[in-house]
């Protein structure tokens, strides 16, 4: 609990002074001083901290200290519904019991002299000065005399008084006054009258003038508004009388012509309404709202202004998977508004979260949860319209609904028309020459080939530009594990799209931190400052028409940018960061292209348990470039920490570097331990392989032969040859055909180059995004002829 209650505060305390007292110990999210209804301070307040550490620190430091002349008491607040301890309950019950004072006279109760003394000095309840004024005297004789005197009193009065004293219990003054109060007559039920409105009356008209005007009709009620002169209202019990009164329309009252109309407003009897409860308006607004168990949607309010969407998601995701979490942001102040909407996938999880978190504390504030109204769907196509219009609307709604799916276009998708525009502008030719087939010296050049090669060139330029802007292209090459909530990919943009136009379109929904638009302006990356604003822009703009083409939007993978956005960035630092990114990218490319040779892995024994992976790499760095160096670890069953096992593996890129390390670093000292080196027999010593390496291996080992899949059936061998001969000399192109009469080819081809370098150049250029007749070409390394050593290795791996 990060919420404190502060007791015994001085009555002159203010919120500013209390905040200044507690703020040095932590970030304050809530501060309240409690007052009565008449505005009088009750002497205590609540202080909420962002973290529990700050609350405990403030409690330990300020409990028992003085503010002014008052010694305050600081305690941790209890959760709502938490029962008080048994000891406190017992103490409260003991305090409520009546305190019995012991006078010491109990031991003299049976003494006759003490009884005589008490009878003399005790004042009677009737108010007599002496004890015998009421007839009570000492002894038994006094009692007899009292009885004789009581017989002289009127028997009727004594009998009535005795009945009242015996039958009635003691009555308080308030109950006695209530019994004397005459009950009010029940209010008369409201009577619906048929009312007519009369206008054009003289200024000084009275009720008797209205009755004379309507005679022989006798209205039940006649009302003259006190502030408006010249009009009157007359009420009748039957509709027949009202219709008869309407016949007086355009008659005269003195010298004034009057108008008589039917009064449509119903007569209402204004009753003294009871004071509305605090939540009456809210309860009335939620009458038609679905329950949490039906909708699975919760409205959370009284949130700290520092609570982000991730904090709310982490809090509610403990009860079940979430479909949406929205924390609105103020457009002017750029601060959170203090409430949120949470939607669960399963309504039963929402019910569990509602019952557990309502009234709980979050960052020093008490959460208040109520059922949220169902989210209105903008894509509802139940309205009218012609058949074609409704079909278009239904199609657009279906496209918008599927826009956020993970299976979507490739990240570098380019429209065919945009590619043709860019090529025409880049080479200074007419667009018709790009999209039309041409006859040349080497034969007919297909338009599909020209567009495929143009798209390949544009994609290459776009990738290099994105690398310069700090975009990690590796996250686009594999299926994303998690999508970003603030970064959007905008694709299928028309050529020559200006960044100002694109920014203006997206800034309508919120603040755009970054907008990366490559040279040819066909694909853009937009980063929003708030996830809710990014979600609103994505929902509204997905599949919307931009110029003459639909706008394709997709959520970018997480960690799209190398570094988070910084508002105030120095230009020089930005240039240095770009240079560092280039260097890192170049080194990564070199390392990715060169794989470690066989026999380049060493087994290192007798390591110190405190040796880390970095220290192990530094020790072997002098022998050559290292691909990986790792110390074998295991998890401790008691503490859960990773413990070193005393050995590790070092993998060099070259086999000669490993042999050099065996000669020079054998029996060398590292962290006061003598190392023992052996050549490792296992194929890969890297225990944590990234997904990119696995996907790379799935594409095969680089060779001179490529396997091309997903070839359109209308493409021929000549077009395939024209595409791939651009990157080097071809030795063979094979397009397997189907059986006779079933088609031209089977949809895949084998491309063989004269050298491995040409095959690598073609693979790196065409593997990202190259479309032929609208279908993306899928490239893999073809498996060559199996050698004797490969067969032996395969048999060895299979049989262990």
Phi, psi and omega in degrees: 000126180251028182237132184245151170247130183247118184253164176060042177282148175292152184287347178267007183290149175235163180297322180296318180291319179293323178294318179294334179285322186263339185296331178296347185260357179164173180280123183268128178256340182207140178212125183222134170253134187264132181235158174280178180294330179275005177091006180276134182290136184269355174090009177213168181202177181235142178230124179253134180250158180292323182233160177290331179297317179295322179293315179294324178295317179294322179295312181295327186276323190255350180293124180087002177274175185249137167243106190071235178256006183257133177270112186274159177235122183248126180224159174284138179287151175269151175293151178297132181088355180283132184282146178285152181299156183296325182297318180294323179296318179296319180296320180294320179295322179293324179294328182286338180292148179288140180272123180261121181271133177264118182265347182089001182269000183293328183283350180253014184296323184273357180282121181297326179295322179291323178295321178295321179296317182291323180293330179283319187266357181270126178281133181285157182294340181284350175097013179289151182287315179257160183293332182269007177293329180270005178097003181266119178237172184283138173093178182285327180298323179297324179294322180294320179296322179297319180295320179295320180294324181291334178290335179287341180288153180305130184295323182295316181295319181293323180292319179295317180295321180295323178296316180295319182291327182279321187272331185261145177272167178299131183249132178284165181297320182295317179294324179296317180293322178296324180291331178280347183285129180284132181293143179285149177289142180297143181296143180290142179294146181294141181248126178278118181254152174266109191252143173240150179250129183247123180240164180082017180285157174300159187296323185257033179291146178238175183296324180292332176291323179292319179294322177294323180294320184272357181300143010275006178290147179241098179292145179288320181222143175229125183232128175249115180301134184289331185260346181242120182263152175093001178229159178205160179235133179234131183249139180235157182277333183239155179290331179297318179295323179296318180294325177294322178292331179292341178290346178282004182298135180064022171274180186245140172241096189073239178259003184256132174275129184255161174236136181240123181233158174282129181273114186281332183291137179283144177284129183238138178267117183279116179258155179289107184283141177289150180300129183292144178289167186295325184251019184294317180297320180293319179295323178293324180288337184259015181296316182267008183277142177293152177286167180296325179292342179265316185265330184073017184242132185235138174258121184249124179232176187062037177280150171296146182287353177263357182284125181264177179294326178294321179297317181293319179296318179296324182290318186270338181290350176293338184263347179161169181292143180255147174260332181199141174225122184235124175239101185296149180239138177289131185291332184270308183275345182060032176244155178291147185277351176094011175216167185207162174240130181235128180241126179265154176288322179245127182298329180295329175292325178295322178296318179296318179294322181297314182288332184272326189258348180292119182088359178281169183258135175224115179054038176088002180240148179272122182283143175236118184248134175222158177297136180266152177289150181295136181292129180285131180271121179286340186265023179289123185247031180279356182290177182280191182128169179289172182295318181293321179295315180295325178294319179296317179296320179295322179293317178297320179296320179294320178294318179295323180293326181269002183293327182272007181288155182286328179274102183218194181295164173290156190295332183254038180294135179231136177287147182297318180295320179294321177298318179296321178297316181294317180295319179296319179287326183287322182259002176066039179237169178285148181296332180295326179290336180281319186268002179249148176291146181230147176265130180230188181294323183268012179114192183282130178260118183285145176294327178297324178292316180297318179292324179294316178292322177296319178296321179298318180294317181294320179296320178297317178294322179295319180296317179295323179293319180294325176297321179294329181274008176084026179265132178276107182284342181295330181289341178272344183277349181230166179291124185290134176286325183215136180268150176286154178259354183235346184254128183239138173263125176252120186235171181064034178283145175290158180296152178061036174283127182276143178295329179296319180294319180292320179294320178297325181291323183272334181289350174296337184257351180163189183275127178261118180282312183224144173223112181255115181236112182297181189300314185273357172059041179254342179219140182225153176240121182243128178245124178266159178281331184233138180296325180295320178292322177295322179293321179294319178294321181294316182295322186280324189262348181297128179065013175283158183277124177239111189062248184244018184216152176289146181268121180264123179242147179210142176289128181287156176296158178292151183062043177294319180263150180294322183228149178292162183287135176240128186294307183259094180248137179278140185297320182295319178296323178298319179295318179296320179297320179296320179295319178297320179298319179298316181297316180297318180297319179296317180294322179296319179297316180298318181291325180291324183289324182260118177266153180296143179283162178291141181080016181260012181253133180245144174261121184252123184245160176066044176278150173290142183294343179267359182286134180257174179296322181293319178295323179294319178294317180297327181292326183259004184295333184289344183270346181153177181288135185252133175278316180205152175213122186220146175258128181293133182230165175217157181272134177284128183292334183273305184269339182084001180277157178275128181246143178289144180261001175088007176213168181199185183225142177232126181245122175264162175283328183247146178290328179295327178294322178294320178294324178295320179293324178297325183279317189269328186254008175293132183065022177281161184261132175221114182058044177064025176234138179275121186275144174243125185248139175220156176281128182277143181261350182281148189290317183226128182256358179280112185284331182247089180271138178283162182290332179294322179292322179295318179293326178297320180291329179292335178283349177102176180266135182304136178208192180272355185245135179245145173251121182248121180251172175062037177281130179297147185287342177277351177281148179245178183294326181295319180293321177296320179295318181297326180289314189274339179285351177295334187258359178162180182280129180265140175258335179197144173227118183237123180242095184301137182256163178276182176293164184299129176085003181251358179143175183280306182218177189259005174093009174214164184212160175244126180244125181240127180260167179283331182225158180290327181297319178295321179294320177295320179296318179293320181295312182294333181275322188262351187283338188281300183199094176227122184248137176234117184056038177083359180246136183280131178282130180253121185250141174218159174280127180282144178281126180278193179290135183282128179272172181294321180293321178295323177295320179295317179296320180295319179294322180294319179292325183288318185262003176074000000 
